[in-house]
Amino acid sequence: MMKLVSNSIRNYHYHYAEIGLRLGWLSRKKNHMSTTTVVTAGKGIEKERVDCVVIGAGVVGISIARHLSLKLGRNVLVIESGSTFGTVTSSRNSQVIHAGIYYPPNSLKACLCVRGRRLLYDYCKEHGIPHKQTGKLIIASRNEEVSKLNYLLHRGNENGVEGLKMMEGSEAMAMEPELQCLRALWSPTSGIIDSHSLMLSQMGEAESHGTMFCYNNTVVGAHLEGNQMCLHISETESLQNWDTKSQWPPDIVLLPKLVVNSSGLSSASLARRFSGINHGVIPQSYYARGCYFSLSNTVPPFKHLIYPIPEDGGLGVHVTLDLDGQVKFGPDVEWLNEIDDISSIQNKFDYTVCADRAKKFYPEIRKYYPSLKDGSLQPGYAGIRPKLSGPGEGFADFIIQGEEFHGIPGLVNLFGIESPGLTASMAIAEHVATKVPRI
Ligand SMILES: Cc1cc2nc3c(=O)[nH]c(=O)nc-3n(C[C@H](O)[C@H](O)[C@H](O)COP(=O)(O)OP(=O)(O)OC[C@H]3O[C@@H](n4cnc5c(N)ncnc54)[C@H](O)[C@@H]3O)c2cc1C
């Protein structure tokens, strides 16, 4: 019995290592070929049976791969189009551990944020992930904002957020002498995390339970053969001439028992390329860019996270802190138009932060930090929110769809995993596991 088990484990490792090598080999082989030379569709394309494929090695995909391998004993291949993990939204955010205040009660965002935050703090403590429970002040700068603050207090309490407390402006300003506000909502469970260390640690655990990460390979589509999903994979570098009209011929086709589409910004675009799926269940994508500016040449003016009242599309230009105490401001909200599916799958977004944008930041920040000096903001970085509602359309929840929505056994699609996706990542992984067919 023991021998059989260890043989099957060894076989499984050989099998996955072989597929991984082959995907790597395809990448290397293509380096010596013209990018227009591609394997023709149909005949000659290799097919491989695998257990689970997770598409995307962002913080959410990594957490799902860890959960599937560590908790469910599944054999996981993570296919990532980039040259390494976590280079898209997971490294372009505020790195804030959110308490769970903002979202409608019983929404996935509320439930998974509160649960995910608790899991994340426990995980950070157990695994030595750099983090700090700084606490956060949500502030009202004008009289008309005070009722919104009361509303947030009520909502946070409904969501089960611990320790929320309404403060007079004077109490908040005693905590933060550079701050100006009328009232503040104190959230003691908010904090910051080194998300890169988190991803690295969870990848290590996943890998030690047999998960394999394959970089530089893009999932370009899928088709169904009966109930079997056939996933089309191509080497990322070869996709430069891919246009909106064509189906890109795959280098290899994987036949997984389970596919988790955790491809972030492009998950809806990619799902639309799964032939056989009911397109009616795939939500429309919207994209909202957010830029950050860092504060230069000054002693950090704040010790806590400071957030204004949320705005349409984002949480407002807020103060976030790095673990070394440095302050940055952002992100603002800039809606992007005319992003086609192929561009989003290829992450062809513009992430440049134009220095000119600072003109809009100064007046926003001075509402709560009046002594901000001219010329002290330096362009930082930008991230893009994968949104499911457009300008003025209000709240949209995370969407996590299993077979019950789209009718395809063994497919889980994640859509709209914007903030608080980092905080919620471990709870999202638990939730995805409830949708995985038993084997
Ligand atoms: C400006 C901003 C600030 C934020 N601040 C916070 C915060 O403070 N706290 C918080 O909790 N959350 C925050 N978030 C949200 C959080 O960053 C995201 O929810 C989280 O990073 C999403 O992780 P992901 O793994 O789903 O996506 P990603 O990190 O985007 O990962 C998806 C991966 O899939 C890969 N991929 C895409 N298409 C394919 C394909 N076809 N084949 C193979 N691979 C593919 C990509 O290369 C990428 O690596 C913020 C988001 C933004 C934009």
Short mmCIF file of C-alpha atoms and ligand atoms in Angstrom, two decimals:
data_model
loop_
_atom_site.label_atom_id
_atom_site.label_comp_id
_atom_site.label_asym_id
_atom_site.label_seq_id
_atom_site.Cartn_x
_atom_site.Cartn_y
_atom_site.Cartn_z
CA MET A 1 0.00 0.00 0.00
CA MET A 2 2.74 2.40 1.06
CA LYS A 3 4.65 1.56 -2.10
CA LEU A 4 1.66 2.22 -4.31
CA VAL A 5 1.03 5.61 -2.69
CA SER A 6 4.64 6.66 -2.97
CA ASN A 7 4.77 5.38 -6.55
CA SER A 8 1.71 7.37 -7.49
CA ILE A 9 3.16 10.47 -5.83
CA ARG A 10 6.42 9.92 -7.70
CA ASN A 11 4.54 9.39 -10.96
CA TYR A 12 2.51 12.50 -10.37
CA HIS A 13 5.67 14.52 -9.77
CA TYR A 14 7.29 13.10 -12.90
CA HIS A 15 4.17 13.84 -14.90
CA TYR A 16 3.84 17.45 -13.77
CA ALA A 17 7.56 18.11 -13.98
CA GLU A 18 7.44 16.77 -17.52
CA ILE A 19 4.56 19.08 -18.50
CA GLY A 20 6.35 21.97 -16.80
CA LEU A 21 9.52 21.15 -18.69
CA ARG A 22 7.59 20.89 -21.92
CA LEU A 23 5.96 24.30 -21.36
CA GLY A 24 9.41 25.69 -20.58
CA TRP A 25 10.84 23.92 -23.61
CA LEU A 26 8.15 25.46 -25.82
CA SER A 27 9.21 28.86 -24.55
CA ARG A 28 12.85 28.20 -25.32
CA LYS A 29 12.08 26.64 -28.69
CA LYS A 30 10.00 29.64 -29.70
CA ASN A 31 12.92 31.96 -28.97
CA HIS A 32 14.58 30.50 -32.05
CA MET A 33 11.49 30.83 -34.24
CA SER A 34 9.85 33.75 -35.92
CA THR A 35 6.91 34.95 -33.81
CA THR A 36 4.61 34.46 -36.79
CA THR A 37 5.51 30.75 -37.01
CA VAL A 38 3.00 28.94 -34.84
CA VAL A 39 1.92 25.36 -34.49
CA THR A 40 -1.18 24.81 -36.63
CA ALA A 41 -4.42 24.11 -34.80
CA GLY A 42 -5.81 20.57 -34.77
CA LYS A 43 -3.35 17.86 -35.71
CA GLY A 44 0.00 17.62 -33.99
CA ILE A 45 -0.97 19.53 -30.85
CA GLU A 46 -0.07 17.65 -27.70
CA LYS A 47 -2.78 16.92 -25.15
CA GLU A 48 -2.06 16.19 -21.49
CA ARG A 49 -4.39 15.08 -18.70
CA VAL A 50 -3.88 16.96 -15.42
CA ASP A 51 -5.79 17.28 -12.18
CA CYS A 52 -6.19 21.04 -11.46
CA VAL A 53 -5.14 24.13 -13.36
CA VAL A 54 -5.17 27.55 -11.72
CA ILE A 55 -4.88 30.36 -14.28
CA GLY A 56 -2.90 33.28 -12.87
CA ALA A 57 -0.20 33.53 -10.19
CA GLY A 58 -1.46 36.64 -8.43
CA VAL A 59 -2.12 36.68 -4.70
CA VAL A 60 -5.54 35.08 -5.23
CA GLY A 61 -4.42 32.35 -7.66
CA ILE A 62 -1.49 31.48 -5.37
CA SER A 63 -3.75 31.26 -2.34
CA ILE A 64 -6.15 29.00 -4.25
CA ALA A 65 -3.30 26.76 -5.45
CA ARG A 66 -2.02 26.52 -1.86
CA HIS A 67 -5.46 25.65 -0.53
CA LEU A 68 -6.17 23.03 -3.21
CA SER A 69 -2.84 21.28 -2.72
CA LEU A 70 -2.40 21.70 1.05
CA LYS A 71 -5.96 21.29 2.30
CA LEU A 72 -7.57 19.16 -0.42
CA GLY A 73 -4.55 17.15 -1.56
CA ARG A 74 -5.10 18.09 -5.21
CA ASN A 75 -2.36 18.16 -7.85
CA VAL A 76 -2.12 21.71 -9.14
CA LEU A 77 -0.49 23.38 -12.13
CA VAL A 78 -0.50 27.18 -12.07
CA ILE A 79 -0.23 28.72 -15.54
CA GLU A 80 1.04 32.30 -15.48
CA SER A 81 1.52 34.47 -18.55
CA GLY A 82 4.12 36.69 -16.90
CA SER A 83 7.75 35.80 -16.32
CA THR A 84 7.16 35.48 -12.57
CA PHE A 85 4.38 35.63 -9.95
CA GLY A 86 2.44 38.64 -8.71
CA THR A 87 3.55 41.23 -11.25
CA VAL A 88 0.10 42.63 -12.09
CA THR A 89 -2.53 43.94 -9.63
CA SER A 90 -1.05 42.01 -6.71
CA SER A 91 2.02 44.25 -6.74
CA ARG A 92 0.16 47.44 -7.64
CA ASN A 93 -2.06 48.05 -4.65
CA SER A 94 -2.06 49.77 -1.24
CA GLN A 95 -1.06 46.59 0.66
CA VAL A 96 -3.72 47.40 3.23
CA ILE A 97 -5.40 44.73 5.30
CA HIS A 98 -8.97 45.99 5.25
CA ALA A 99 -11.30 45.56 8.20
CA GLY A 100 -14.48 44.94 6.12
CA ILE A 101 -16.40 48.17 6.76
CA TYR A 102 -17.49 49.40 3.35
CA TYR A 103 -19.41 46.53 1.75
CA PRO A 104 -23.11 45.66 1.97
CA PRO A 105 -23.85 43.08 4.69
CA ASN A 106 -23.78 39.46 3.49
CA SER A 107 -22.08 40.41 0.23
CA LEU A 108 -19.10 38.27 -0.74
CA LYS A 109 -16.86 41.31 -0.30
CA ALA A 110 -18.07 41.82 3.29
CA CYS A 111 -17.95 38.15 4.32
CA LEU A 112 -14.68 37.26 2.58
CA CYS A 113 -12.96 40.46 3.73
CA VAL A 114 -13.78 39.92 7.41
CA ARG A 115 -12.94 36.20 7.29
CA GLY A 116 -9.89 36.81 5.06
CA ARG A 117 -8.53 39.49 7.37
CA ARG A 118 -8.65 37.14 10.37
CA LEU A 119 -7.04 34.33 8.38
CA LEU A 120 -4.38 36.71 7.06
CA TYR A 121 -3.34 38.06 10.48
CA ASP A 122 -3.11 34.49 11.83
CA TYR A 123 -1.10 33.41 8.77
CA CYS A 124 1.26 36.39 9.07
CA LYS A 125 1.91 35.62 12.74
CA GLU A 126 2.48 31.90 12.13
CA HIS A 127 4.74 32.36 9.11
CA GLY A 128 6.62 35.54 10.04
CA ILE A 129 5.17 37.62 7.18
CA PRO A 130 6.03 41.31 7.71
CA HIS A 131 2.83 43.16 8.63
CA LYS A 132 1.59 45.76 11.08
CA GLN A 133 -1.83 46.32 12.61
CA THR A 134 -1.59 50.11 12.33
CA GLY A 135 -5.28 50.93 12.68
CA LYS A 136 -7.05 53.36 10.41
CA LEU A 137 -8.94 56.64 10.67
CA ILE A 138 -11.76 57.30 8.21
CA ILE A 139 -12.35 61.01 8.39
CA ALA A 140 -15.08 63.56 7.71
CA SER A 141 -13.63 66.90 6.60
CA ARG A 142 -16.97 68.64 5.99
CA ASN A 143 -20.26 68.71 7.92
CA GLU A 144 -22.14 66.91 5.15
CA GLU A 145 -19.72 63.97 5.43
CA VAL A 146 -20.51 63.25 9.10
CA SER A 147 -23.72 61.35 8.26
CA LYS A 148 -21.72 59.18 5.82
CA LEU A 149 -19.29 58.37 8.63
CA ASN A 150 -22.22 57.31 10.87
CA TYR A 151 -23.48 55.14 8.04
CA LEU A 152 -20.07 53.47 7.72
CA LEU A 153 -20.01 52.80 11.48
CA HIS A 154 -23.42 51.13 11.24
CA ARG A 155 -22.39 49.08 8.20
CA GLY A 156 -19.09 47.99 9.75
CA ASN A 157 -20.92 46.84 12.89
CA GLU A 158 -23.40 44.89 10.75
CA ASN A 159 -20.46 43.21 9.00
CA GLY A 160 -19.00 42.11 12.33
CA VAL A 161 -15.96 44.42 12.23
CA GLU A 162 -14.45 44.54 15.71
CA GLY A 163 -13.64 47.64 17.78
CA LEU A 164 -15.04 50.43 15.57
CA LYS A 165 -15.30 53.71 17.42
CA MET A 166 -16.57 57.17 16.45
CA MET A 167 -14.23 59.97 17.55
CA GLU A 168 -14.45 63.72 17.83
CA GLY A 169 -12.07 65.50 15.47
CA SER A 170 -9.99 66.65 18.45
CA GLU A 171 -9.35 63.05 19.58
CA ALA A 172 -8.27 61.98 16.07
CA MET A 173 -6.09 65.09 15.69
CA ALA A 174 -4.43 64.29 19.04
CA MET A 175 -3.49 60.89 17.58
CA GLU A 176 -2.28 62.51 14.35
CA PRO A 177 -1.14 66.12 14.90
CA GLU A 178 -0.81 66.88 11.13
CA LEU A 179 -4.40 65.77 10.48
CA GLN A 180 -7.37 68.09 10.11
CA CYS A 181 -10.89 66.66 10.40
CA LEU A 182 -14.30 67.20 11.98
CA ARG A 183 -14.91 63.62 13.07
CA ALA A 184 -13.28 60.24 12.53
CA LEU A 185 -14.17 56.58 12.57
CA TRP A 186 -11.39 54.55 14.22
CA SER A 187 -10.85 51.02 12.88
CA PRO A 188 -8.28 49.25 15.07
CA THR A 189 -8.13 46.02 13.02
CA SER A 190 -6.93 47.63 9.76
CA GLY A 191 -3.26 47.20 8.91
CA ILE A 192 -0.58 46.76 6.28
CA ILE A 193 1.21 43.73 4.87
CA ASP A 194 4.18 42.89 2.69
CA SER A 195 2.18 41.16 -0.03
CA HIS A 196 5.30 39.93 -1.85
CA SER A 197 6.40 37.98 1.26
CA LEU A 198 2.87 36.61 1.59
CA MET A 199 2.88 35.34 -2.01
CA LEU A 200 6.37 33.88 -1.66
CA SER A 201 5.45 32.04 1.52
CA GLN A 202 2.21 30.60 0.11
CA MET A 203 3.97 29.57 -3.10
CA GLY A 204 6.58 27.74 -1.04
CA GLU A 205 3.85 25.83 0.81
CA ALA A 206 2.01 25.05 -2.43
CA GLU A 207 5.21 23.86 -4.11
CA SER A 208 6.12 21.66 -1.18
CA HIS A 209 2.70 20.03 -1.65
CA GLY A 210 3.36 19.37 -5.31
CA THR A 211 2.01 22.51 -6.99
CA MET A 212 3.97 23.51 -10.06
CA PHE A 213 4.19 27.09 -11.34
CA CYS A 214 4.65 27.50 -15.12
CA TYR A 215 5.59 31.01 -16.19
CA ASN A 216 5.65 32.64 -19.65
CA ASN A 217 2.63 30.59 -20.74
CA THR A 218 -0.75 32.09 -21.50
CA VAL A 219 -4.14 30.39 -21.51
CA VAL A 220 -5.56 31.58 -24.85
CA GLY A 221 -8.90 29.76 -24.87
CA ALA A 222 -10.67 26.48 -24.29
CA HIS A 223 -13.22 24.17 -25.83
CA LEU A 224 -15.39 21.40 -24.51
CA GLU A 225 -15.25 17.76 -25.54
CA GLY A 226 -18.34 16.34 -23.89
CA ASN A 227 -17.97 17.52 -20.31
CA GLN A 228 -14.18 17.74 -20.53
CA MET A 229 -12.63 21.21 -20.65
CA CYS A 230 -9.69 21.40 -23.06
CA LEU A 231 -7.50 24.33 -22.13
CA HIS A 232 -5.43 25.98 -24.86
CA ILE A 233 -1.98 27.17 -23.78
CA SER A 234 0.53 29.17 -25.79
CA GLU A 235 3.91 30.59 -25.05
CA THR A 236 3.41 34.23 -24.04
CA GLU A 237 6.15 35.60 -26.26
CA SER A 238 4.58 34.14 -29.39
CA LEU A 239 1.35 36.12 -28.89
CA GLN A 240 2.60 39.45 -30.14
CA ASN A 241 0.71 39.17 -33.43
CA TRP A 242 -2.52 37.93 -31.84
CA ASP A 243 -5.39 40.13 -32.96
CA THR A 244 -9.00 40.38 -31.91
CA LYS A 245 -10.29 38.42 -34.89
CA SER A 246 -8.33 35.22 -34.61
CA GLN A 247 -8.34 32.16 -32.35
CA TRP A 248 -4.71 31.66 -31.44
CA PRO A 249 -3.54 28.09 -32.11
CA PRO A 250 -2.29 26.49 -28.88
CA ASP A 251 1.11 24.90 -28.32
CA ILE A 252 -0.35 22.41 -25.88
CA VAL A 253 -3.84 21.45 -24.75
CA LEU A 254 -4.41 20.48 -21.13
CA LEU A 255 -7.35 18.30 -20.08
CA PRO A 256 -7.88 19.20 -16.39
CA LYS A 257 -10.50 17.89 -13.98
CA LEU A 258 -10.66 21.37 -12.47
CA VAL A 259 -9.91 24.82 -13.92
CA VAL A 260 -9.88 27.91 -11.71
CA ASN A 261 -9.85 31.08 -13.79
CA SER A 262 -8.11 33.54 -11.45
CA SER A 263 -6.61 35.71 -14.16
CA GLY A 264 -7.52 39.04 -12.57
CA LEU A 265 -8.02 41.92 -15.01
CA SER A 266 -8.63 39.56 -17.92
CA SER A 267 -10.76 36.83 -16.34
CA ALA A 268 -13.97 37.86 -18.14
CA SER A 269 -12.12 38.41 -21.45
CA LEU A 270 -10.60 34.96 -21.12
CA ALA A 271 -13.91 33.29 -20.15
CA ARG A 272 -15.40 34.72 -23.34
CA ARG A 273 -12.81 32.66 -25.22
CA PHE A 274 -14.01 29.41 -23.64
CA SER A 275 -16.23 27.96 -26.35
CA GLY A 276 -19.20 26.10 -24.94
CA ILE A 277 -19.70 28.47 -21.99
CA ASN A 278 -22.94 30.43 -21.76
CA HIS A 279 -21.76 33.98 -22.49
CA GLY A 280 -24.82 35.37 -20.72
CA VAL A 281 -23.25 34.63 -17.32
CA ILE A 282 -20.00 36.48 -18.03
CA PRO A 283 -20.17 40.02 -16.64
CA GLN A 284 -19.04 43.11 -18.51
CA SER A 285 -15.60 44.38 -17.47
CA TYR A 286 -14.74 47.94 -16.56
CA TYR A 287 -11.28 49.17 -15.69
CA ALA A 288 -10.39 52.01 -13.31
CA ARG A 289 -6.77 53.07 -13.07
CA GLY A 290 -5.43 54.38 -9.78
CA CYS A 291 -2.16 56.31 -9.41
CA TYR A 292 -0.04 56.76 -6.31
CA PHE A 293 2.28 59.61 -5.36
CA SER A 294 4.93 59.31 -2.69
CA LEU A 295 5.97 62.01 -0.27
CA SER A 296 9.55 63.11 -0.65
CA ASN A 297 12.09 64.83 1.57
CA THR A 298 10.09 64.84 4.73
CA VAL A 299 9.67 63.00 8.01
CA PRO A 300 6.55 60.80 7.60
CA PRO A 301 3.68 62.97 8.89
CA PHE A 302 1.32 60.09 9.83
CA LYS A 303 1.52 56.84 11.80
CA HIS A 304 -1.92 55.48 10.93
CA LEU A 305 -3.78 54.82 7.71
CA ILE A 306 -5.99 57.81 6.91
CA TYR A 307 -8.90 57.53 4.51
CA PRO A 308 -11.39 60.13 3.38
CA ILE A 309 -15.05 59.21 2.71
CA PRO A 310 -15.17 56.76 -0.28
CA GLU A 311 -15.74 58.19 -3.76
CA ASP A 312 -17.30 56.69 -6.91
CA GLY A 313 -15.06 53.80 -8.04
CA GLY A 314 -12.57 53.87 -5.15
CA LEU A 315 -11.91 54.55 -1.49
CA GLY A 316 -10.65 58.11 -2.03
CA VAL A 317 -7.07 59.43 -2.17
CA HIS A 318 -5.86 58.08 1.14
CA VAL A 319 -2.69 57.84 3.19
CA THR A 320 -1.01 54.47 3.15
CA LEU A 321 2.14 53.53 4.91
CA ASP A 322 4.95 51.21 3.93
CA LEU A 323 6.26 48.86 6.58
CA ASP A 324 9.27 51.18 6.90
CA GLY A 325 6.91 54.05 7.77
CA GLN A 326 7.11 55.93 4.43
CA VAL A 327 3.89 57.62 3.33
CA LYS A 328 2.20 57.47 -0.06
CA PHE A 329 -1.06 58.94 -1.30
CA GLY A 330 -3.55 57.39 -3.67
CA PRO A 331 -5.04 55.81 -5.60
CA ASP A 332 -7.22 58.19 -7.60
CA VAL A 333 -9.84 56.94 -10.07
CA GLU A 334 -9.45 57.20 -13.84
CA TRP A 335 -11.89 55.14 -15.91
CA LEU A 336 -10.29 53.46 -18.94
CA ASN A 337 -12.23 52.96 -22.16
CA GLU A 338 -11.94 50.71 -25.17
CA ILE A 339 -9.86 47.92 -23.68
CA ASP A 340 -10.36 44.93 -25.97
CA ASP A 341 -10.23 41.32 -24.74
CA ILE A 342 -6.86 40.47 -26.28
CA SER A 343 -5.17 43.58 -24.86
CA SER A 344 -6.49 42.78 -21.40
CA ILE A 345 -5.31 39.13 -21.60
CA GLN A 346 -1.89 40.44 -22.65
CA ASN A 347 -1.87 43.05 -19.87
CA LYS A 348 -1.34 45.85 -22.39
CA PHE A 349 -2.44 48.52 -19.93
CA ASP A 350 -0.74 51.84 -19.47
CA TYR A 351 0.78 51.92 -15.97
CA THR A 352 2.72 55.19 -16.33
CA VAL A 353 2.08 57.85 -13.71
CA CYS A 354 2.16 61.26 -15.31
CA ALA A 355 3.71 63.88 -13.00
CA ASP A 356 0.92 66.28 -14.07
CA ARG A 357 -1.66 64.24 -12.17
CA ALA A 358 -0.19 65.62 -8.93
CA LYS A 359 -2.15 68.84 -9.62
CA LYS A 360 -5.34 66.96 -8.74
CA PHE A 361 -3.79 65.27 -5.70
CA TYR A 362 -2.71 68.40 -3.83
CA PRO A 363 -6.21 69.84 -3.21
CA GLU A 364 -7.62 66.38 -2.32
CA ILE A 365 -4.88 65.71 0.23
CA ARG A 366 -4.93 69.24 1.68
CA LYS A 367 -8.54 68.68 2.76
CA TYR A 368 -7.11 66.58 5.61
CA TYR A 369 -3.37 67.45 5.51
CA PRO A 370 -3.30 71.24 5.06
CA SER A 371 0.44 71.63 5.57
CA LEU A 372 1.33 69.51 2.52
CA LYS A 373 4.08 71.49 0.80
CA ASP A 374 4.08 72.34 -2.90
CA GLY A 375 6.44 70.12 -4.88
CA SER A 376 6.56 67.36 -2.25
CA LEU A 377 4.65 64.71 -4.26
CA GLN A 378 6.63 62.38 -6.52
CA PRO A 379 5.05 60.01 -9.08
CA GLY A 380 4.84 56.50 -7.67
CA TYR A 381 3.12 53.59 -9.42
CA ALA A 382 -0.30 52.76 -10.82
CA GLY A 383 -2.66 49.80 -10.54
CA ILE A 384 -5.83 48.94 -12.41
CA ARG A 385 -9.03 47.82 -10.72
CA PRO A 386 -10.90 44.96 -12.45
CA LYS A 387 -14.39 46.36 -11.95
CA LEU A 388 -17.84 44.96 -12.65
CA SER A 389 -19.69 48.29 -12.49
CA GLY A 390 -19.00 51.41 -14.49
CA PRO A 391 -18.91 55.11 -13.52
CA GLY A 392 -21.83 56.03 -11.26
CA GLU A 393 -23.23 52.50 -11.17
CA GLY A 394 -22.47 51.86 -7.50
CA PHE A 395 -21.53 48.68 -5.69
CA ALA A 396 -20.71 45.44 -7.52
CA ASP A 397 -19.78 42.32 -5.59
CA PHE A 398 -17.07 39.75 -6.34
CA ILE A 399 -18.45 37.05 -8.65
CA ILE A 400 -17.25 33.48 -8.11
CA GLN A 401 -19.05 31.10 -10.44
CA GLY A 402 -19.02 27.32 -10.34
CA GLU A 403 -20.91 24.81 -12.44
CA GLU A 404 -24.26 25.90 -10.96
CA PHE A 405 -23.94 29.18 -12.93
CA HIS A 406 -22.41 28.18 -16.23
CA GLY A 407 -23.11 24.46 -16.47
CA ILE A 408 -19.52 23.40 -17.10
CA PRO A 409 -18.32 20.82 -14.56
CA GLY A 410 -14.96 21.57 -13.00
CA LEU A 411 -14.75 25.25 -13.99
CA VAL A 412 -14.64 28.06 -11.43
CA ASN A 413 -14.49 31.62 -12.75
CA LEU A 414 -13.53 34.58 -10.56
CA PHE A 415 -14.64 37.99 -11.78
CA GLY A 416 -14.16 41.50 -10.40
CA ILE A 417 -11.57 40.63 -7.74
CA GLU A 418 -10.70 44.23 -6.96
CA SER A 419 -10.17 45.59 -3.43
CA PRO A 420 -10.40 43.94 -0.87
CA GLY A 421 -9.05 41.00 -2.89
CA LEU A 422 -5.64 40.97 -1.19
CA THR A 423 -7.24 40.96 2.28
CA ALA A 424 -9.81 38.38 1.24
CA SER A 425 -7.42 36.11 -0.69
CA MET A 426 -7.31 33.24 1.82
CA ALA A 427 -11.08 33.34 2.33
CA ILE A 428 -11.59 33.41 -1.45
CA ALA A 429 -9.51 30.23 -1.63
CA GLU A 430 -11.75 28.58 0.98
CA HIS A 431 -14.83 29.72 -0.93
CA VAL A 432 -13.51 28.39 -4.24
CA ALA A 433 -12.87 25.04 -2.54
CA THR A 434 -16.61 24.76 -1.78
CA LYS A 435 -17.26 24.84 -5.54
CA VAL A 436 -14.75 22.17 -6.45
CA PRO A 437 -16.28 18.84 -7.46
CA ARG A 438 -15.14 15.99 -5.21
CA ILE A 439 -12.98 13.31 -6.79
C1 LIG B 1 -4.97 50.48 -7.02
C2 LIG B 1 -5.38 49.27 -6.24
C3 LIG B 1 -5.28 49.26 -4.85
C4 LIG B 1 -5.68 48.14 -4.12
N1 LIG B 1 -5.49 48.14 -2.76
C5 LIG B 1 -5.84 47.04 -2.06
C6 LIG B 1 -5.63 47.00 -0.65
O1 LIG B 1 -5.05 47.90 -0.07
N2 LIG B 1 -6.06 45.92 0.03
C7 LIG B 1 -6.69 44.86 -0.59
O2 LIG B 1 -7.11 43.95 0.10
N3 LIG B 1 -6.83 44.86 -1.93
C8 LIG B 1 -6.40 45.91 -2.67
N4 LIG B 1 -6.55 45.91 -4.03
C9 LIG B 1 -7.07 44.70 -4.67
C10 LIG B 1 -6.01 43.62 -4.82
O3 LIG B 1 -4.79 44.15 -5.25
C11 LIG B 1 -6.52 42.59 -5.84
O4 LIG B 1 -7.81 42.18 -5.46
C12 LIG B 1 -5.63 41.37 -5.92
O5 LIG B 1 -4.28 41.72 -6.12
C13 LIG B 1 -6.12 40.50 -7.07
O6 LIG B 1 -5.26 39.39 -7.18
P1 LIG B 1 -5.46 38.40 -8.39
O7 LIG B 1 -4.58 37.25 -8.14
O8 LIG B 1 -6.92 38.14 -8.58
O9 LIG B 1 -5.06 39.23 -9.69
P2 LIG B 1 -3.61 39.58 -10.31
O10 LIG B 1 -2.65 39.99 -9.28
O11 LIG B 1 -3.88 40.53 -11.42
O12 LIG B 1 -3.14 38.19 -10.89
C14 LIG B 1 -3.68 37.63 -12.06
C15 LIG B 1 -2.55 36.93 -12.79
O13 LIG B 1 -3.09 36.25 -13.93
C16 LIG B 1 -2.16 36.34 -14.99
N5 LIG B 1 -2.89 36.13 -16.23
C17 LIG B 1 -3.81 36.95 -16.79
N6 LIG B 1 -4.32 36.38 -17.90
C18 LIG B 1 -3.71 35.18 -18.02
C19 LIG B 1 -3.82 34.12 -18.98
N7 LIG B 1 -4.69 34.19 -19.99
N8 LIG B 1 -3.02 33.03 -18.84
C20 LIG B 1 -2.15 32.94 -17.80
N9 LIG B 1 -2.01 33.92 -16.86
C21 LIG B 1 -2.80 35.01 -16.97
C22 LIG B 1 -1.58 37.74 -14.85
O14 LIG B 1 -0.31 37.84 -15.47
C23 LIG B 1 -1.51 37.90 -13.33
O15 LIG B 1 -0.25 37.55 -12.81
C24 LIG B 1 -6.17 47.01 -4.78
C25 LIG B 1 -6.26 47.01 -6.19
C26 LIG B 1 -5.86 48.12 -6.92
C27 LIG B 1 -5.93 48.11 -8.40
#
